GROMACS .gro file of C-alpha atoms in nm:
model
  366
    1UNK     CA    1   2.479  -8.732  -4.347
    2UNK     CA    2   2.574  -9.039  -4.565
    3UNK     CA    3   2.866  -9.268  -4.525
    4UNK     CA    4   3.072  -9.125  -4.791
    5UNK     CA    5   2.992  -8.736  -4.676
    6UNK     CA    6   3.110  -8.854  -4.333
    7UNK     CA    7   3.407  -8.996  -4.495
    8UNK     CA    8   3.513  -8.697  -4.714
    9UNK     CA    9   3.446  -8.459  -4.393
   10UNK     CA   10   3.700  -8.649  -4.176
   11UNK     CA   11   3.943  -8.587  -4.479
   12UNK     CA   12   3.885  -8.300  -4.510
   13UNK     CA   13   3.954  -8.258  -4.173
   14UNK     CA   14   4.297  -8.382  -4.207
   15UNK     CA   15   4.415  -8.138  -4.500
   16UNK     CA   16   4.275  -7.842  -4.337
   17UNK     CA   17   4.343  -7.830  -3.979
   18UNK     CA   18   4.180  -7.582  -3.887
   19UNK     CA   19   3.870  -7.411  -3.641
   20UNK     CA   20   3.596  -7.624  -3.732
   21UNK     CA   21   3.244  -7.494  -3.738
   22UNK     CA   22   2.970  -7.708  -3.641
   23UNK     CA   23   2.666  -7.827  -3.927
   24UNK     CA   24   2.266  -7.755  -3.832
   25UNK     CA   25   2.024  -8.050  -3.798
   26UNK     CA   26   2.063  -8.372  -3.758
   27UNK     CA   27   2.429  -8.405  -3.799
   28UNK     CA   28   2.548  -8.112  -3.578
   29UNK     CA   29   2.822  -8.357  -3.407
   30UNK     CA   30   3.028  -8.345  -3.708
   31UNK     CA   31   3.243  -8.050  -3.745
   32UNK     CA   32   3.373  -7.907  -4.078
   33UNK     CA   33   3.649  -7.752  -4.140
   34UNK     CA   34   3.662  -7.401  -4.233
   35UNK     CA   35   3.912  -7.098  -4.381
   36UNK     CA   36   3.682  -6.864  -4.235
   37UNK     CA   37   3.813  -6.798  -3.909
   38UNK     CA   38   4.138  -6.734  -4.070
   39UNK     CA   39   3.995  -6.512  -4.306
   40UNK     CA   40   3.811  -6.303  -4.058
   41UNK     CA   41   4.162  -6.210  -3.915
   42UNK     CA   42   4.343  -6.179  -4.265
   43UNK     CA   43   4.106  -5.974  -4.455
   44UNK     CA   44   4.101  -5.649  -4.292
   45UNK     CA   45   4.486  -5.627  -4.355
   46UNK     CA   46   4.441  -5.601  -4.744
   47UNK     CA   47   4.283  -5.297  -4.900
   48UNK     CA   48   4.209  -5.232  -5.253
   49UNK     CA   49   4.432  -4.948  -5.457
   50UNK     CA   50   4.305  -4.742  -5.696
   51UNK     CA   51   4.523  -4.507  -5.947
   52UNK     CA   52   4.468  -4.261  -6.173
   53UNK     CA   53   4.763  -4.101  -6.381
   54UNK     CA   54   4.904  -3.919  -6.683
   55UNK     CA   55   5.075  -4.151  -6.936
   56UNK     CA   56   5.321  -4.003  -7.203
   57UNK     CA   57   5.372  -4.153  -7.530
   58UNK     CA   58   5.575  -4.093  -7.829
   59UNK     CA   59   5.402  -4.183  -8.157
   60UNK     CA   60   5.423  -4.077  -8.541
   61UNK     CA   61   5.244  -3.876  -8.694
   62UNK     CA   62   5.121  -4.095  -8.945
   63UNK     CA   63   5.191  -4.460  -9.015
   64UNK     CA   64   5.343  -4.396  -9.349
   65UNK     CA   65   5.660  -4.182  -9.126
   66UNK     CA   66   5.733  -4.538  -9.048
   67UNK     CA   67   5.887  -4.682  -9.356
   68UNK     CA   68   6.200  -4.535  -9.413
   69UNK     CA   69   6.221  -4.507  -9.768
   70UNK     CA   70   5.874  -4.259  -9.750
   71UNK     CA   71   6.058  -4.040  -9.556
   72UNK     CA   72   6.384  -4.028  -9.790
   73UNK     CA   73   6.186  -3.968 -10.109
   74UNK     CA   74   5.994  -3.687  -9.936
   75UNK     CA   75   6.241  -3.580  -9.704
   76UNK     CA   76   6.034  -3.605  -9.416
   77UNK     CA   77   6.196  -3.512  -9.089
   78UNK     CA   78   6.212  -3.830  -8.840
   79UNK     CA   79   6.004  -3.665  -8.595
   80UNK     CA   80   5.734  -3.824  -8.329
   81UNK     CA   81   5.455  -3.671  -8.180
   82UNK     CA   82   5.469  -3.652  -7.780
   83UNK     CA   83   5.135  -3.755  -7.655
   84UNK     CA   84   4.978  -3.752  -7.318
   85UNK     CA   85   4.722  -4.031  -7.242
   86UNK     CA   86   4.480  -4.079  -6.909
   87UNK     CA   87   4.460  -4.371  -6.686
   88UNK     CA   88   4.325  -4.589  -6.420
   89UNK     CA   89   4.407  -4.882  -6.295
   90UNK     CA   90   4.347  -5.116  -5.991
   91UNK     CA   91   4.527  -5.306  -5.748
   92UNK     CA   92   4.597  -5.456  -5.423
   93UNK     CA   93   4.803  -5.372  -5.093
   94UNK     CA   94   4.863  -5.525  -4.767
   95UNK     CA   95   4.831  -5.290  -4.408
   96UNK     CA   96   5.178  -5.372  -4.261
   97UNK     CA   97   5.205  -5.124  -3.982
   98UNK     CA   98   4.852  -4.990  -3.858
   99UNK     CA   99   5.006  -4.723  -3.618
  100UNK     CA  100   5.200  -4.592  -3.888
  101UNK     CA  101   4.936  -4.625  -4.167
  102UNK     CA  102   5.213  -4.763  -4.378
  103UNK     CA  103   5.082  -5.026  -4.706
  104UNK     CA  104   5.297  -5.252  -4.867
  105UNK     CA  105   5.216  -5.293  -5.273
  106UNK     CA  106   5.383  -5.387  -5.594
  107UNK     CA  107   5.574  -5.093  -5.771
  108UNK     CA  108   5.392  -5.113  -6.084
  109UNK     CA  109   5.035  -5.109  -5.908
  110UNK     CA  110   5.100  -4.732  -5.849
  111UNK     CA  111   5.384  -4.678  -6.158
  112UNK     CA  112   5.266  -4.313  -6.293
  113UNK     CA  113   4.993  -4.235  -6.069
  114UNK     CA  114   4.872  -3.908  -5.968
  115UNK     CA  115   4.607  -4.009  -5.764
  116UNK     CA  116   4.587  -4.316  -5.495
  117UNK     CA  117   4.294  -4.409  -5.347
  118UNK     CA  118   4.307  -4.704  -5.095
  119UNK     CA  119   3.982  -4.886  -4.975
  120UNK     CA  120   3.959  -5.120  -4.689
  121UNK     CA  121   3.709  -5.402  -4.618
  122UNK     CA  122   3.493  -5.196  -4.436
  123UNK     CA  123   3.416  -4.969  -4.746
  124UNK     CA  124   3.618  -4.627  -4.602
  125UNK     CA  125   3.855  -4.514  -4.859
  126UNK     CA  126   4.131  -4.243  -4.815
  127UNK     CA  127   4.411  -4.100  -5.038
  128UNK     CA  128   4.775  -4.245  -4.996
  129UNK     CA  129   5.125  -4.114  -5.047
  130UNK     CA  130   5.419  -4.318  -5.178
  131UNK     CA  131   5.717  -4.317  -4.908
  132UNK     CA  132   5.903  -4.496  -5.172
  133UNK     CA  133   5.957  -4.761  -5.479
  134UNK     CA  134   6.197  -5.027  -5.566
  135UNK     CA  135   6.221  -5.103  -5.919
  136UNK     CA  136   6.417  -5.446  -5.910
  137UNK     CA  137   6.193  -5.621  -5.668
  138UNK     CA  138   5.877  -5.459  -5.771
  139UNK     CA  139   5.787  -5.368  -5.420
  140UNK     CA  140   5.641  -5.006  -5.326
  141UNK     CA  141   5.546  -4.850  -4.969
  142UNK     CA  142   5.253  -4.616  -4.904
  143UNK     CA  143   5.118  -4.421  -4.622
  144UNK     CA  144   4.799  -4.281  -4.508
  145UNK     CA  145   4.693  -4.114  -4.223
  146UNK     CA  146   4.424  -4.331  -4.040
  147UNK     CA  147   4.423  -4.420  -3.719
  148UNK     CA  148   4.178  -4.732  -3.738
  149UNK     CA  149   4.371  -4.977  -3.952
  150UNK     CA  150   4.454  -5.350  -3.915
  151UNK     CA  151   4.812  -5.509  -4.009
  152UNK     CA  152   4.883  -5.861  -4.115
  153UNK     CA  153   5.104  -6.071  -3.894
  154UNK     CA  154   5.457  -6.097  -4.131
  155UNK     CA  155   5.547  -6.477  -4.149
  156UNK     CA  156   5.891  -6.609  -4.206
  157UNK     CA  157   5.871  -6.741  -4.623
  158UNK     CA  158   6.185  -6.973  -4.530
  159UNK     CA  159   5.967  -7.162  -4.381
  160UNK     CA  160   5.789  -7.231  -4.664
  161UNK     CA  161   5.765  -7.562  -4.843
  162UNK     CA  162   5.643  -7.714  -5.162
  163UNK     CA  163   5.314  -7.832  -5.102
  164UNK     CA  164   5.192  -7.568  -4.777
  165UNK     CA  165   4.821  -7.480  -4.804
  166UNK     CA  166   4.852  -7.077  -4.913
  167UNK     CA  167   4.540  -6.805  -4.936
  168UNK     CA  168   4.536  -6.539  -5.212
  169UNK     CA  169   4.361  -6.202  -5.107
  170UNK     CA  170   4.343  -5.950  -5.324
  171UNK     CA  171   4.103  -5.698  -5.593
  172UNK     CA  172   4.090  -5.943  -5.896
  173UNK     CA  173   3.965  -5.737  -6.190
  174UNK     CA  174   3.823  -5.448  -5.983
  175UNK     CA  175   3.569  -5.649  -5.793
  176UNK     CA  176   3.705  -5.586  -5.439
  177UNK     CA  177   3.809  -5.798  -5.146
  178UNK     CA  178   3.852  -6.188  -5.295
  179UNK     CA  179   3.988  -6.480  -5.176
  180UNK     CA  180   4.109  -6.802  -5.332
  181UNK     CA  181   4.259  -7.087  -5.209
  182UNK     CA  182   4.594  -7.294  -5.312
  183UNK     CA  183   4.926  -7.445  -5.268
  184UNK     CA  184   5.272  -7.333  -5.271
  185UNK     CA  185   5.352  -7.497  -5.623
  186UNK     CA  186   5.731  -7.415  -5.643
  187UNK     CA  187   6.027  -7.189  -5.452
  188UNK     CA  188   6.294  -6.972  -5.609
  189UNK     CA  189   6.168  -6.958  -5.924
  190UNK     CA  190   6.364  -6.696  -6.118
  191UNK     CA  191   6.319  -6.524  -6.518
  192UNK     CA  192   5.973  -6.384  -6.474
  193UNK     CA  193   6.144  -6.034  -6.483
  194UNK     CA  194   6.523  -6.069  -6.555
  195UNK     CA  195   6.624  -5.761  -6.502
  196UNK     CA  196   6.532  -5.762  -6.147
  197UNK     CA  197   6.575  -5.962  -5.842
  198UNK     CA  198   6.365  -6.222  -5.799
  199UNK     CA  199   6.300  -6.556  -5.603
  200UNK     CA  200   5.969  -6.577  -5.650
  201UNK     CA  201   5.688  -6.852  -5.477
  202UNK     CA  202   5.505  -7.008  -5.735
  203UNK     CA  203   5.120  -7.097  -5.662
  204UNK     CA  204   4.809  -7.219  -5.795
  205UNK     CA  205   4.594  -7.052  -5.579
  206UNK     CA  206   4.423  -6.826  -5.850
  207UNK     CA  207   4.619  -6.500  -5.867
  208UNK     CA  208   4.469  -6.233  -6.186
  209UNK     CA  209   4.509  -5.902  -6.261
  210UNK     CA  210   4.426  -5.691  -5.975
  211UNK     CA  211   4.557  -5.900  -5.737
  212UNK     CA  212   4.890  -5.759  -5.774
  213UNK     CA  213   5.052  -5.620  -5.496
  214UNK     CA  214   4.817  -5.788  -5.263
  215UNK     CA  215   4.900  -6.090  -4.997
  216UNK     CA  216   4.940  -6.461  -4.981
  217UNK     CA  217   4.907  -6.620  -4.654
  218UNK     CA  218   4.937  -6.939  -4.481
  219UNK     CA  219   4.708  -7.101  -4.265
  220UNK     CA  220   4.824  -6.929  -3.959
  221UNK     CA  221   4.652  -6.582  -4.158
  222UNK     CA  222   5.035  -6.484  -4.146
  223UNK     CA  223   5.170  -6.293  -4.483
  224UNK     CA  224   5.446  -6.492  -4.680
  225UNK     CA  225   5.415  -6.319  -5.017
  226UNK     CA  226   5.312  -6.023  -5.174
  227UNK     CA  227   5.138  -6.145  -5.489
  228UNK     CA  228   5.306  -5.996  -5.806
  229UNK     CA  229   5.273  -6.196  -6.195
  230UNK     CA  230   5.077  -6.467  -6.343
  231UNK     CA  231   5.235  -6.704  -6.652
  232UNK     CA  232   4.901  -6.600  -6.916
  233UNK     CA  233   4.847  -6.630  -7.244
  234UNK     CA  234   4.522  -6.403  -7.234
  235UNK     CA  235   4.598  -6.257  -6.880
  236UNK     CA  236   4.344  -6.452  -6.682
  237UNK     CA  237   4.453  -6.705  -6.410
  238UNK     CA  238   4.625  -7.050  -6.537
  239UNK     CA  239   4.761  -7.179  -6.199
  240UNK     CA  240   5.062  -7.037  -6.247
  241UNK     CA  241   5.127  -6.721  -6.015
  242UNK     CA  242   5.418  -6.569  -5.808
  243UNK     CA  243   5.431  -6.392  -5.510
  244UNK     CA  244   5.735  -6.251  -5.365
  245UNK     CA  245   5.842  -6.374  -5.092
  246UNK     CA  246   5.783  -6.187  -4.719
  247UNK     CA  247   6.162  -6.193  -4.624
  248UNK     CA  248   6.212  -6.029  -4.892
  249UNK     CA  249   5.977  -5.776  -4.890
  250UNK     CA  250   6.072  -5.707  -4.545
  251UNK     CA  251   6.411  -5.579  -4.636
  252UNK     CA  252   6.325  -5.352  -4.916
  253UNK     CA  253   6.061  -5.179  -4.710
  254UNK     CA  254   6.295  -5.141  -4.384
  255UNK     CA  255   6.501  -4.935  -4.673
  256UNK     CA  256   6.213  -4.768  -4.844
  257UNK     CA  257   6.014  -4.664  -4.482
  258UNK     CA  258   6.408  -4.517  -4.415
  259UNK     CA  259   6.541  -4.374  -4.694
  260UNK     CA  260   6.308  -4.378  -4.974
  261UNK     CA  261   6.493  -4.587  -5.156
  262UNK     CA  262   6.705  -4.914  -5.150
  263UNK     CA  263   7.086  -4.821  -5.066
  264UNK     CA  264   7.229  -5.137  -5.226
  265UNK     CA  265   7.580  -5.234  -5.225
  266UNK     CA  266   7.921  -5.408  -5.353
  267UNK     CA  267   8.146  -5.665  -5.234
  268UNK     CA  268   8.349  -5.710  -5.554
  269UNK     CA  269   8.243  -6.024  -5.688
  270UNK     CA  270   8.101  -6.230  -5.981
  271UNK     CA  271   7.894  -6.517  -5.918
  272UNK     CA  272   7.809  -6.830  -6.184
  273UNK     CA  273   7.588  -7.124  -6.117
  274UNK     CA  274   7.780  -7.502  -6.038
  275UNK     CA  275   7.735  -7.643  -6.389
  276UNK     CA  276   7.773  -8.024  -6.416
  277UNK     CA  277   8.097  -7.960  -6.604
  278UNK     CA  278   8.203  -7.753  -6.351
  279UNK     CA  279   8.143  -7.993  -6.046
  280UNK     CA  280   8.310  -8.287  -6.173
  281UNK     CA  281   8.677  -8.078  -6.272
  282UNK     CA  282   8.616  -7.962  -5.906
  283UNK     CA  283   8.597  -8.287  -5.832
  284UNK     CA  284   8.278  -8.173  -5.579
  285UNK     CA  285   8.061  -8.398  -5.432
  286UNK     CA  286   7.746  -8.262  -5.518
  287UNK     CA  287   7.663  -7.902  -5.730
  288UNK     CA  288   7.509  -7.737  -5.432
  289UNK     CA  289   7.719  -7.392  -5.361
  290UNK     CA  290   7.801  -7.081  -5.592
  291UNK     CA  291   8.134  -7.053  -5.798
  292UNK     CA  292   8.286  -6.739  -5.744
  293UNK     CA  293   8.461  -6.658  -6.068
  294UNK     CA  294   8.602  -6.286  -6.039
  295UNK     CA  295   8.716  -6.118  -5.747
  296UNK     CA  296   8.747  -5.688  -5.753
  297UNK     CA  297   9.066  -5.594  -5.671
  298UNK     CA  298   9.074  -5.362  -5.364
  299UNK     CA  299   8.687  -5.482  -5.294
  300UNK     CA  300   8.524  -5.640  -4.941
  301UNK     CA  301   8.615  -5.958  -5.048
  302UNK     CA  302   8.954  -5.871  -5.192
  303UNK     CA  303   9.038  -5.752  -4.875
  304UNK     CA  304   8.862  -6.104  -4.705
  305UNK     CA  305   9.054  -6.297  -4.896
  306UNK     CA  306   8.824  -6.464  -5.137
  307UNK     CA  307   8.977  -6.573  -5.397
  308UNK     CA  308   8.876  -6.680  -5.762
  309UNK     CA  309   8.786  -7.020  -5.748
  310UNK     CA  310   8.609  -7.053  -5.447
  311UNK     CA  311   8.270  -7.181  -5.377
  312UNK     CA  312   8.019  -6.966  -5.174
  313UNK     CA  313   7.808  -7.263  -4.985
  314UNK     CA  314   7.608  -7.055  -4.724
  315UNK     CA  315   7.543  -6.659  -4.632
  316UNK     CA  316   7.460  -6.629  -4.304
  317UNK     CA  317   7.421  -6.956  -4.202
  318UNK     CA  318   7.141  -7.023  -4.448
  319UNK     CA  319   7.272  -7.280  -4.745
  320UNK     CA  320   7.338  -7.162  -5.087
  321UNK     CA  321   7.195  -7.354  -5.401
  322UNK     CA  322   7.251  -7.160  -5.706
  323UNK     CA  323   7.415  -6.793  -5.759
  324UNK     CA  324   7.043  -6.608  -5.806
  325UNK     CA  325   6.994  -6.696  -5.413
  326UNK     CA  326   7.275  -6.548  -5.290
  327UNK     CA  327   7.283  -6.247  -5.543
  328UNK     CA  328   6.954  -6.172  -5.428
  329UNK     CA  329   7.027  -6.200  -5.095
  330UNK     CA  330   7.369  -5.970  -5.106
  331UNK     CA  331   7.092  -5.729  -5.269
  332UNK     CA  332   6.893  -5.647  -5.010
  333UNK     CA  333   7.188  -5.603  -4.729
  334UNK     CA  334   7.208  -5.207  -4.644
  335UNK     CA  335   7.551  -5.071  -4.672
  336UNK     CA  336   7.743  -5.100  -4.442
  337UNK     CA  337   7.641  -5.402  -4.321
  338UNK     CA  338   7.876  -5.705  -4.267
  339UNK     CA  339   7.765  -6.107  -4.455
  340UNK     CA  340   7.940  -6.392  -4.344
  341UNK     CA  341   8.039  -6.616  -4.651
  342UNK     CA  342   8.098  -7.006  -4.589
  343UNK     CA  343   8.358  -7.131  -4.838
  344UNK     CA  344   8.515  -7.425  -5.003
  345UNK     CA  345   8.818  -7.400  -5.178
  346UNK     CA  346   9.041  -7.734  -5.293
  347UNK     CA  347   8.894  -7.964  -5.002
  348UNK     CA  348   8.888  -7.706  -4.727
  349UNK     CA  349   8.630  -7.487  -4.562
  350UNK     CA  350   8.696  -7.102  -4.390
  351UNK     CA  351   8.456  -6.848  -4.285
  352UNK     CA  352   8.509  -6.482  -4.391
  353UNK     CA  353   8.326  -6.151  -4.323
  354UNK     CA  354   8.266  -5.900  -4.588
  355UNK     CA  355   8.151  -5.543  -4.532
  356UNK     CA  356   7.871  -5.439  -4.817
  357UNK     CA  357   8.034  -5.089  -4.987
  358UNK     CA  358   7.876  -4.830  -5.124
  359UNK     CA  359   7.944  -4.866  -5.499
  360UNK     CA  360   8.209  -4.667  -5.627
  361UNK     CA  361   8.457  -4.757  -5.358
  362UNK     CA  362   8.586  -5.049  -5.475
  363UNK     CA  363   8.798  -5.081  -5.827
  364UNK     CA  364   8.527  -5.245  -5.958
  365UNK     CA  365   8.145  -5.182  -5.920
  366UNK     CA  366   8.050  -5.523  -5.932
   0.00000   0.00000   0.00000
């Protein structure tokens, strides 16, 4: 082995720090580092999904029905033709409870389907069942009755940091069990799907269609993400993909393995970011925190004591930055559960607990 081989080995060596596995020949004393080892233990925790389904469709009857003043001067009736469509479509899922056979996926990897086929690494493949769906976080439970499975180790993501060496596994366009390799590019990234909750990791590890619902995992082989959307222009891999993150996922599947559903909440507030404006007539030291800007009358926190005004700076114990955190964190708190709210109001600090309602018993479902 030459000088510089040597040299980029040792490096190597430093950025993954991992099993090593020894090189053949001559230079068998140097040790390489490897994912492998890791991957051997991952792997058999992600399965490919396959789905087949009936899609229905409105569409005209003929393109001319779509200009307006056609129909007028015939008198056309506005009417649509309802048209049913076949499927199929592949994905990825992640074993998260081997004696219970249940699967953790995206929603929209089995949105519409009829028919679920999951296929492990060893090749056996086996219909599934869906025990239940979350639309806002995207995240989906199956089952299947096999007794020889293999779950991923759950990680903690708020451990995560910018920078962390992550692996991608997944079914990338269909071709079965794939890895790729990355980093955790960003955290908390938010507006990939507004209408939902979302505090999503960001990655380069290459992440394409097909790898949905499948898992991202650190160097220990533990999940932190369920891989979900890629930023595309032509819907191949950029460097820019998002997985959400374990914790979450562990909440909304406690829910969906329990009720079939996420049961979520009110406490009777509106949230807003700490704008610059809004720090300095504060007179706040820094913009970290959520403004609370409407309270429900005869809510939780009515009945706490938070009051318009006040500034939300941790849930739980864990520090607030921005109002998407902690409204996606209030989100995934059954009901009747209790949050503990830090807050600052005109200099002070107090600690209040608010019991999450089940909407519709407060004045005001917010």
């Amino acid at each position: 082995m030459s000088l510089r081989s040597l040299r980029l080995a040792c490096a190597a060596a430093l950025i993954f720090p991992l099993q090593a596995q020894s090189v053949a020949g001559p230079s068998a004393a140097v040790a390489l580092p490897s994912l492998a080892p890791m991957i051997k233990i991952a792997s058999p925790g992600v399965v490919n999904i396959a789905t087949r389904g009936t899609l229905t469709e409105r569409v005209r009857r003929n393109p001319l029905l779509e200009d307006p003043y056609f129909r007028r001067f015939f008198n056309v009736p506005d009417s649509e033709v309802v048209r049913q469509r076949q499927f199929q479509s592949a994905g990825s899922g992640v074993i998260v409870d081997a004696q219970n056979g249940y699967i953790v996926t995206n929603r929209h990897v089995i949105e519409n389907a009829s028919e679920i086929t999951v296929t492990l690494l060893d090749t056996r493949h086996f219909s599934a069942k869906v025990v239940g769906s979350d639309e806002a976080t995207d995240i989906a439970v199956l089952k299947v009755s096999e007794p020889h499975l293999t779950a991923m180790a759950l990680g903690d993501s708020s451990h995560l940091e910018v920078g962390d060496w992550v692996v991608a596994i997944g079914n990338p366009f269909a071709l079965g069990h794939t890895v790729t390799v990355g980093i955790v590019s960003a955290l908390g990234r938010t507006g990939i799907h507004p209408r939902g909750y979302e505090e999503f990791i960001q990655t380069d590890a290459s992440i394409n269609p097909g790898n949905s619902g499948g898992a991202l995992v650190d160097l220990r082989g533990e999940l932190v993400g369920i891989n979900s959307a890629i930023l595309s222009k032509d819907g191949g891999n950029i460097g820019i993909g998002f997985a959400i993150p374990v914790n979450m996922v562990k909440a909304v599947m406690g829910q969906l393995i329990q009720y079939g559903a996420v049961k979520r909440g009110i406490v009777g507030i509106k949230l807003q970011d700490l704008t610059p404006e809004a720090t300095e007539a504060l007179q706040l030291v820094n913009s970290r925190g959520v403004l609370i800007t409407a309270v429900a009358p005869g809510s939780a926190a009515d009945h706490a004591g938070v009051k318009a005004g006040d500034i939300a700076v941790a849930m739980n114990g864990v520090a607030l930055d921005g109002a998407t955190q902690l409204r996606n964190a209030l989100a995934v708190v059954r009901v009747g559960q209790t949050v503990e709210l830090r807050l600052l109001h005109e200099g002070g600090t107090r600690t209040v607990v608010l019991k999450v309602n089940t909407p519709g018993t407060a004045a005001d479902s917010w």
